[in-house]
GROMACS .gro file of N, CA and C in nm:
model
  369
    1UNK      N    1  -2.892  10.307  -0.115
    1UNK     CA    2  -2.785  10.407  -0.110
    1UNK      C    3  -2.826  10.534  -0.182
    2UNK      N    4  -2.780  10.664  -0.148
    2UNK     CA    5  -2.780  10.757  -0.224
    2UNK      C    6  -2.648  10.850  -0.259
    3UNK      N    7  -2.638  10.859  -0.377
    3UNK     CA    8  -2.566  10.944  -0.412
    3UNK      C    9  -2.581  11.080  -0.379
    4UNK      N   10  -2.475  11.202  -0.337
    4UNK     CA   11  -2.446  11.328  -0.347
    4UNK      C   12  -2.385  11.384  -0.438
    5UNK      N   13  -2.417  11.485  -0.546
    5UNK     CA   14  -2.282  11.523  -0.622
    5UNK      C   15  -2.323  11.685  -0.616
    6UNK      N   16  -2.218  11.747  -0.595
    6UNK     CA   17  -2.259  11.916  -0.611
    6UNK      C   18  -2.174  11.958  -0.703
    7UNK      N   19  -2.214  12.048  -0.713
    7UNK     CA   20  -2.132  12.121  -0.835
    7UNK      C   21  -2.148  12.301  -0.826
    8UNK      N   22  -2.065  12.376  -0.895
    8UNK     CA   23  -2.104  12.515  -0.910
    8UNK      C   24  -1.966  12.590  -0.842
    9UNK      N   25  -1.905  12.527  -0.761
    9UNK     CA   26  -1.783  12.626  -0.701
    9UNK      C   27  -1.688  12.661  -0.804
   10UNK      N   28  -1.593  12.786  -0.749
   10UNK     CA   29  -1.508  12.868  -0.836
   10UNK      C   30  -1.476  13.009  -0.771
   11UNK      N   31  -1.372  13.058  -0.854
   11UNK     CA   32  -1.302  13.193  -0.786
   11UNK      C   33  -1.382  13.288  -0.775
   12UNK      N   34  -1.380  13.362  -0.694
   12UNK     CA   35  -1.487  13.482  -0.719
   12UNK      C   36  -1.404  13.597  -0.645
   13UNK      N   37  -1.437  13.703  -0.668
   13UNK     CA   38  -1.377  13.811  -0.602
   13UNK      C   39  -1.520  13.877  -0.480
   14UNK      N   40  -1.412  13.916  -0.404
   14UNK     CA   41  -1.520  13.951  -0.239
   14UNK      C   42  -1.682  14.089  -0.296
   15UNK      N   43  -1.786  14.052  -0.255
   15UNK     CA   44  -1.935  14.088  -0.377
   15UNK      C   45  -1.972  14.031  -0.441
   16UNK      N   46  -1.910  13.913  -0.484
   16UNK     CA   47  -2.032  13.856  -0.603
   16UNK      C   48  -2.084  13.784  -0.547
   17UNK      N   49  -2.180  13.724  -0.663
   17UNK     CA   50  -2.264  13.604  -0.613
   17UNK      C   51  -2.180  13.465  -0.680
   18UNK      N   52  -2.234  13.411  -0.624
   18UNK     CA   53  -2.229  13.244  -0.673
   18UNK      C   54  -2.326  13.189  -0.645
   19UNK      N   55  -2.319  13.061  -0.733
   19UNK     CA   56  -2.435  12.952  -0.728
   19UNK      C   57  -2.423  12.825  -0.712
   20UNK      N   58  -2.410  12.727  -0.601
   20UNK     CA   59  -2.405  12.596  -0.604
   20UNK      C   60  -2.528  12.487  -0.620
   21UNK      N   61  -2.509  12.420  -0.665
   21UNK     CA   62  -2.657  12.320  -0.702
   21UNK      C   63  -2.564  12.196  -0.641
   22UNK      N   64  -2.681  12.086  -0.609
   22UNK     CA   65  -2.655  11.958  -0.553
   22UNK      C   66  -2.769  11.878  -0.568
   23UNK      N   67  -2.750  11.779  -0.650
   23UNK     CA   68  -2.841  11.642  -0.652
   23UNK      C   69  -2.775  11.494  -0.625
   24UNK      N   70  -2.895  11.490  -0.584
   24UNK     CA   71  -2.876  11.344  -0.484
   24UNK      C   72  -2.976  11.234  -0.610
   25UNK      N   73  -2.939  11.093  -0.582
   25UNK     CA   74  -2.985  11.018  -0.678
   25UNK      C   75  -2.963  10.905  -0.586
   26UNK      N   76  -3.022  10.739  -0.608
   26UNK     CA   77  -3.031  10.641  -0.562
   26UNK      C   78  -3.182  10.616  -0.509
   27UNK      N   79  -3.195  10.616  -0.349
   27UNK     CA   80  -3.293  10.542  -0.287
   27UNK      C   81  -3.346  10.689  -0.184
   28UNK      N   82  -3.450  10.794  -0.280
   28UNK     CA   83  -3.451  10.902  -0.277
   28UNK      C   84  -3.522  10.961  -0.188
   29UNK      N   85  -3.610  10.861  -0.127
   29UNK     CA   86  -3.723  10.847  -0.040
   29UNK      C   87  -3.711  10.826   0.084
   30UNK      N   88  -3.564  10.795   0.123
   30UNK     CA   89  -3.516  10.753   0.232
   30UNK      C   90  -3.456  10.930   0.305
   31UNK      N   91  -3.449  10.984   0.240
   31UNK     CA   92  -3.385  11.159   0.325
   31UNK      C   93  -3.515  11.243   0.336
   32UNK      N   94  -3.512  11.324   0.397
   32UNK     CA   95  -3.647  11.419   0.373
   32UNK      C   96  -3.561  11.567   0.400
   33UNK      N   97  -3.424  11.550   0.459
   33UNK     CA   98  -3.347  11.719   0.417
   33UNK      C   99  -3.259  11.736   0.380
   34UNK      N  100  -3.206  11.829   0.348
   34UNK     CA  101  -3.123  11.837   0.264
   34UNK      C  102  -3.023  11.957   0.305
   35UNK      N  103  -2.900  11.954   0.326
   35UNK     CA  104  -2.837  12.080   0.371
   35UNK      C  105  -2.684  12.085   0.289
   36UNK      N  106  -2.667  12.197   0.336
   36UNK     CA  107  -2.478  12.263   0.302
   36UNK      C  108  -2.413  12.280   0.448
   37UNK      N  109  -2.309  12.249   0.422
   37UNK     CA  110  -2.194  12.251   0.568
   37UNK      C  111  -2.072  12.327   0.437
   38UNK      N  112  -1.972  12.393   0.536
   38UNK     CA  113  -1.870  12.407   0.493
   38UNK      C  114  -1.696  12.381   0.579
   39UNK      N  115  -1.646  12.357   0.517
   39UNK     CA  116  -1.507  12.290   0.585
   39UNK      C  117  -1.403  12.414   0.518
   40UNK      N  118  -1.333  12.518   0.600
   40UNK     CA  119  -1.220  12.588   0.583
   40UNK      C  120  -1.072  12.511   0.632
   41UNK      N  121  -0.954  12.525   0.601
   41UNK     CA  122  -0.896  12.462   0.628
   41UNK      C  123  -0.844  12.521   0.775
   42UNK      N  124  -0.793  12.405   0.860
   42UNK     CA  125  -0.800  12.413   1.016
   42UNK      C  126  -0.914  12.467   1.088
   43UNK      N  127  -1.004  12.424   1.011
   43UNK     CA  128  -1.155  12.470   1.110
   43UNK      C  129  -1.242  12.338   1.124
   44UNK      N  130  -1.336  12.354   1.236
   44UNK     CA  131  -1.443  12.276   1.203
   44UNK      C  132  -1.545  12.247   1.078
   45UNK      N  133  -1.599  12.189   1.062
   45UNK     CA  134  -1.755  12.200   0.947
   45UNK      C  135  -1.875  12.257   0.993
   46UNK      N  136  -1.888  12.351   0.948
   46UNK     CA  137  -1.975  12.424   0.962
   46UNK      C  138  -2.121  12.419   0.932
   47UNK      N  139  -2.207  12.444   0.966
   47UNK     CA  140  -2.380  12.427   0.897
   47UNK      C  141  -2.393  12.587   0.841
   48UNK      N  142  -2.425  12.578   0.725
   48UNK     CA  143  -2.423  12.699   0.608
   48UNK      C  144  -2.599  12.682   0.594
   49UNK      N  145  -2.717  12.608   0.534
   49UNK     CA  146  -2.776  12.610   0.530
   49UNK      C  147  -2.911  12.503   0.528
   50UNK      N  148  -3.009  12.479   0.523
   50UNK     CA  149  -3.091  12.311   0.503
   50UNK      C  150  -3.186  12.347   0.473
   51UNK      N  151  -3.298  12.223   0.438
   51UNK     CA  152  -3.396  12.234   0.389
   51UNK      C  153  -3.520  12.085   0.377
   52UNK      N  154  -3.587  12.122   0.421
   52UNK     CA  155  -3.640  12.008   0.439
   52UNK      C  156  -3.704  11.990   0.295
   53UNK      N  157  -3.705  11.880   0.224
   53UNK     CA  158  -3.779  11.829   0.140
   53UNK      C  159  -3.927  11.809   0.073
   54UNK      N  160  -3.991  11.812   0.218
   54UNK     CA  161  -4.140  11.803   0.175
   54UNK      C  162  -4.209  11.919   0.226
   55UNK      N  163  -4.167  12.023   0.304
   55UNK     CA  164  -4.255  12.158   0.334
   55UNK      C  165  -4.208  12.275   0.236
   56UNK      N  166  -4.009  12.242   0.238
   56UNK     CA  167  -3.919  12.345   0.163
   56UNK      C  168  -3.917  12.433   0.347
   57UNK      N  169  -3.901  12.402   0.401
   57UNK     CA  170  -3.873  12.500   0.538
   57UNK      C  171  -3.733  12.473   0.562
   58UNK      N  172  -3.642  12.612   0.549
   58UNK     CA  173  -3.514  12.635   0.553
   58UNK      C  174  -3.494  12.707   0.670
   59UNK      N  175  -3.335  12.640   0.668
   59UNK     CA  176  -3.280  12.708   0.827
   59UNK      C  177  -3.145  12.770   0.746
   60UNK      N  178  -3.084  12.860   0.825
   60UNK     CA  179  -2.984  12.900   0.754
   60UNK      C  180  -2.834  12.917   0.938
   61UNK      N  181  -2.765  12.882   0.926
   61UNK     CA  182  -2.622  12.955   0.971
   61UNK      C  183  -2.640  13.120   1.003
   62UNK      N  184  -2.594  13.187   1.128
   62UNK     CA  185  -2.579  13.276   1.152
   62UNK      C  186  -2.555  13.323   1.078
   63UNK      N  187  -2.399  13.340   1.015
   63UNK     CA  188  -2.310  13.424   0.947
   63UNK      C  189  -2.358  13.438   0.790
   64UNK      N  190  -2.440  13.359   0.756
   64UNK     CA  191  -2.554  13.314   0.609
   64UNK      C  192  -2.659  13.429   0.601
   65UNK      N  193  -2.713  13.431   0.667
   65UNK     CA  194  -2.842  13.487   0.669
   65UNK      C  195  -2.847  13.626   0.585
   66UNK      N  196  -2.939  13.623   0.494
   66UNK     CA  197  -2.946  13.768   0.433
   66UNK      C  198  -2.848  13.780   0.347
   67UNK      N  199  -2.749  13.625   0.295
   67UNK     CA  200  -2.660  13.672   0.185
   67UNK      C  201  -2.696  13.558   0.155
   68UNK      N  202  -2.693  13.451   0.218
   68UNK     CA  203  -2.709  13.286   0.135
   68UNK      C  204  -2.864  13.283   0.131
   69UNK      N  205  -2.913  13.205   0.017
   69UNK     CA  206  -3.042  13.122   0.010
   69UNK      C  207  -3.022  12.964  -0.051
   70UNK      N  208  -3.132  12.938   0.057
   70UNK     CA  209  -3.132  12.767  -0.023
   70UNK      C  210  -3.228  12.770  -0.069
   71UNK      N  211  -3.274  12.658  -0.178
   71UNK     CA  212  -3.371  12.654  -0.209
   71UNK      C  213  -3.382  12.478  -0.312
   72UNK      N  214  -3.487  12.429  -0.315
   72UNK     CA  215  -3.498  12.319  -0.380
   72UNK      C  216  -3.592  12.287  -0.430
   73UNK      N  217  -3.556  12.193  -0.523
   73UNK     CA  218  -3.682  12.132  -0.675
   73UNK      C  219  -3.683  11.927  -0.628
   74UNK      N  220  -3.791  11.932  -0.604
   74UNK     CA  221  -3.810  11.806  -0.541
   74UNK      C  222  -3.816  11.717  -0.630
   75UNK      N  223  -3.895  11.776  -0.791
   75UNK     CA  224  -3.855  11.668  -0.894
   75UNK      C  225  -3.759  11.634  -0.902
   76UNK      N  226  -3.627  11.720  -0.880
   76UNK     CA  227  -3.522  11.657  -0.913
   76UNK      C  228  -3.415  11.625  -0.839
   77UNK      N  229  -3.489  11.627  -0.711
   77UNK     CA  230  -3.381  11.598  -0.542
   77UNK      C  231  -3.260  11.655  -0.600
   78UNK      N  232  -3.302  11.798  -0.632
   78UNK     CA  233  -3.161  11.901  -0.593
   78UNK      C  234  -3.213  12.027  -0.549
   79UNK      N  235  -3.074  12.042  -0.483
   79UNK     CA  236  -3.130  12.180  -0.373
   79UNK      C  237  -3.004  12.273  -0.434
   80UNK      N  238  -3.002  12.406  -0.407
   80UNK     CA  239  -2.941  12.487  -0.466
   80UNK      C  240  -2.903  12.625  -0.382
   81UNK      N  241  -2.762  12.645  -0.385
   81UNK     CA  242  -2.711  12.773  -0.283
   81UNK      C  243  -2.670  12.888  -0.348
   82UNK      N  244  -2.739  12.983  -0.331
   82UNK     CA  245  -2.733  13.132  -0.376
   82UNK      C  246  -2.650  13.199  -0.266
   83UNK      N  247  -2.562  13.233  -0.306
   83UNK     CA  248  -2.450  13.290  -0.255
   83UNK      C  249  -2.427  13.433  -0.269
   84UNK      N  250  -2.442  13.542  -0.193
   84UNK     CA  251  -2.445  13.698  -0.282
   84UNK      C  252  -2.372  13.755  -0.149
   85UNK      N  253  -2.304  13.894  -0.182
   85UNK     CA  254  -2.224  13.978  -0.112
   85UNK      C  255  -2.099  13.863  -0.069
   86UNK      N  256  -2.040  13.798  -0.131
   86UNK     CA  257  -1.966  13.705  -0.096
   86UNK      C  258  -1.859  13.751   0.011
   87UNK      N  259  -1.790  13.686   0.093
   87UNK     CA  260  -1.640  13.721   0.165
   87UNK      C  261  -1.542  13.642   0.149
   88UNK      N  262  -1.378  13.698   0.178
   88UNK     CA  263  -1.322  13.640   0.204
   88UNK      C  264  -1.308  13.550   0.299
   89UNK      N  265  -1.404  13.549   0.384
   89UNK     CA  266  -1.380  13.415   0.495
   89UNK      C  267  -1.501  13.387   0.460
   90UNK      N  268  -1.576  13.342   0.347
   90UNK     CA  269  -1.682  13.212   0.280
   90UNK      C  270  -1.589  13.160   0.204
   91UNK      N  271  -1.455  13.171   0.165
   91UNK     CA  272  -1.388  13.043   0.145
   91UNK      C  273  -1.366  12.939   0.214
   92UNK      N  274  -1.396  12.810   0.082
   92UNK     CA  275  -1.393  12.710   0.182
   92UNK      C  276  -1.476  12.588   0.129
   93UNK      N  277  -1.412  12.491   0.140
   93UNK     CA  278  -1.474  12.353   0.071
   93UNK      C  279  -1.660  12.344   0.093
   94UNK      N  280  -1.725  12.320   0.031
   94UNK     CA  281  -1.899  12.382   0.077
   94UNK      C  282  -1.946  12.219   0.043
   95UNK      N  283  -1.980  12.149   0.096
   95UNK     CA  284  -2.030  11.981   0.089
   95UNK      C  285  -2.171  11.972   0.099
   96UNK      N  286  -2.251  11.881   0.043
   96UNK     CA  287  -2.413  11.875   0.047
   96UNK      C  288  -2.413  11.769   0.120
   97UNK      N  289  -2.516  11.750   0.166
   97UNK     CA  290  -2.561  11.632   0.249
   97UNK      C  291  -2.717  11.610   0.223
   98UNK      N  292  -2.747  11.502   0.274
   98UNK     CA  293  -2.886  11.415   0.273
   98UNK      C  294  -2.907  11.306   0.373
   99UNK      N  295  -3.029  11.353   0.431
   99UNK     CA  296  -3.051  11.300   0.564
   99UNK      C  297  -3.208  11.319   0.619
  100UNK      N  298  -3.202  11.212   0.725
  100UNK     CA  299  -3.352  11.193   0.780
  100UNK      C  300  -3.418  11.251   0.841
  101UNK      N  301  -3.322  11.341   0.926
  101UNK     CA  302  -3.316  11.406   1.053
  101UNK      C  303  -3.385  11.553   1.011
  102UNK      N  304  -3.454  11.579   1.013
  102UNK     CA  305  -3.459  11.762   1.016
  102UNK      C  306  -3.462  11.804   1.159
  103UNK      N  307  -3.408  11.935   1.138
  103UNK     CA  308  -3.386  12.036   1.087
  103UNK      C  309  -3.265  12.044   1.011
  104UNK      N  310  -3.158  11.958   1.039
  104UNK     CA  311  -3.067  11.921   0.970
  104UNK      C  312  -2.945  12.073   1.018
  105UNK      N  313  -2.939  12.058   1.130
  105UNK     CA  314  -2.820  12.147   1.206
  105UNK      C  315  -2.681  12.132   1.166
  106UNK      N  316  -2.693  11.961   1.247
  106UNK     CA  317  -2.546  11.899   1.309
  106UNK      C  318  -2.528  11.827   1.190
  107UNK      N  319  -2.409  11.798   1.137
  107UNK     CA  320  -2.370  11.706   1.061
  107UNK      C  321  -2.416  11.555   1.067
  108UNK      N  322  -2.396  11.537   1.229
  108UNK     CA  323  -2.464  11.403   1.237
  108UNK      C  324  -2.626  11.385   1.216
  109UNK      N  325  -2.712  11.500   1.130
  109UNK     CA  326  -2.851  11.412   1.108
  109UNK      C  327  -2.857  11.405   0.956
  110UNK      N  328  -2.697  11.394   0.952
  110UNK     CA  329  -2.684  11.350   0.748
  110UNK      C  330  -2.618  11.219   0.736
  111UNK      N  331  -2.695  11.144   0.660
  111UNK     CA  332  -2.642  10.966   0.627
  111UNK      C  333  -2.550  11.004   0.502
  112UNK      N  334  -2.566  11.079   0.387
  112UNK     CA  335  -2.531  11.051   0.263
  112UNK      C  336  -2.440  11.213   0.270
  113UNK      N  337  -2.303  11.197   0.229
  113UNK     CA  338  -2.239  11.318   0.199
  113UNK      C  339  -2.156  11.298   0.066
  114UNK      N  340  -2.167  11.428  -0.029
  114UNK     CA  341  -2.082  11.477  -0.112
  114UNK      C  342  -1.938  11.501  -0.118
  115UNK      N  343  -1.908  11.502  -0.220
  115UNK     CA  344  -1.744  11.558  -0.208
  115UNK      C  345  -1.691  11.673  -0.169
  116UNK      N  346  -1.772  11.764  -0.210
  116UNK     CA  347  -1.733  11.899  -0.202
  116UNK      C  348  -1.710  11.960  -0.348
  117UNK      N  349  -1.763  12.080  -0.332
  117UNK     CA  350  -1.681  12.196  -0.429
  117UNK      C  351  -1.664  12.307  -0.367
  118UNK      N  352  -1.547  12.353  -0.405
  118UNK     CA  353  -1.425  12.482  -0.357
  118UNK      C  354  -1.498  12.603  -0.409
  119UNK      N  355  -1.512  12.654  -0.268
  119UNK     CA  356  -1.519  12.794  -0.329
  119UNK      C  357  -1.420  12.885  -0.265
  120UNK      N  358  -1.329  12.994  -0.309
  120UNK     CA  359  -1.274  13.089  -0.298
  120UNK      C  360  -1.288  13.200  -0.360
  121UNK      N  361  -1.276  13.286  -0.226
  121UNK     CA  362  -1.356  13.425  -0.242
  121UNK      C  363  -1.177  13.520  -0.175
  122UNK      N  364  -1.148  13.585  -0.282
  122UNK     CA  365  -1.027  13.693  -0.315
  122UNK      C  366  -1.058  13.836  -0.324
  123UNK      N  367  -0.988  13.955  -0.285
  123UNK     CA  368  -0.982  14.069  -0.289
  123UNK      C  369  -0.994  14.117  -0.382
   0.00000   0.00000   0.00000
């Protein structure tokens, strides 16, 4: 089994940055990527960003690009979301995942998911 836990969400006003981190723990050898989805309320889940584990080759979400970065430390199977020029519609529950599958698009090529942390982004 592996654990997900993220952490780092909080209020922010529309421009800043934020920072989410996420480590995974258990049977660590079994995922090789690693991504962010986000869930707004009455929306689908979204793919925000991924990363594969053993090259570090990231994909990012349309609406991401050029404001989000991922990035990850393999010693410590956590990956980490840089968040900058923030918006009001990047609010929104932001969940990590871990999985076998790369490129790690669709939700379904993640076995192991997080809880979530909230981020909201205000005027």
């Amino acid at each position: 089994q592996v654990q997900v836990v993220e952490s780092g969400g909080g209020l922010v006003q529309a421009g800043d940055s934020l920072s989410l981190s996420c480590t995974a723990s258990g049977h660590t050898s079994t995922f090789y990527v690693m991504g962010w989805f986000r869930q707004a309320p009455g929306k689908e889940r979204e793919f925000v960003a991924s990363i594969t584990m053993s090259g570090g080759t990231r994909y990012y979400g349309d609406s991401m690009k050029g404001r989000f970065t991922i990035s990850g430390d393999n010693s410590k199977n956590t990956v980490y979301l840089q968040m900058n020029s923030l918006k009001i519609e990047d609010t929104a529950v932001y969940h990590c995942a871990a999985g076998s599958t790369p490129p790690g698009w669709s939700p379904d090529e993640y076995d192991f998911w997080g809880m979530g942390t909230q981020v909201t982004v205000v005027s």
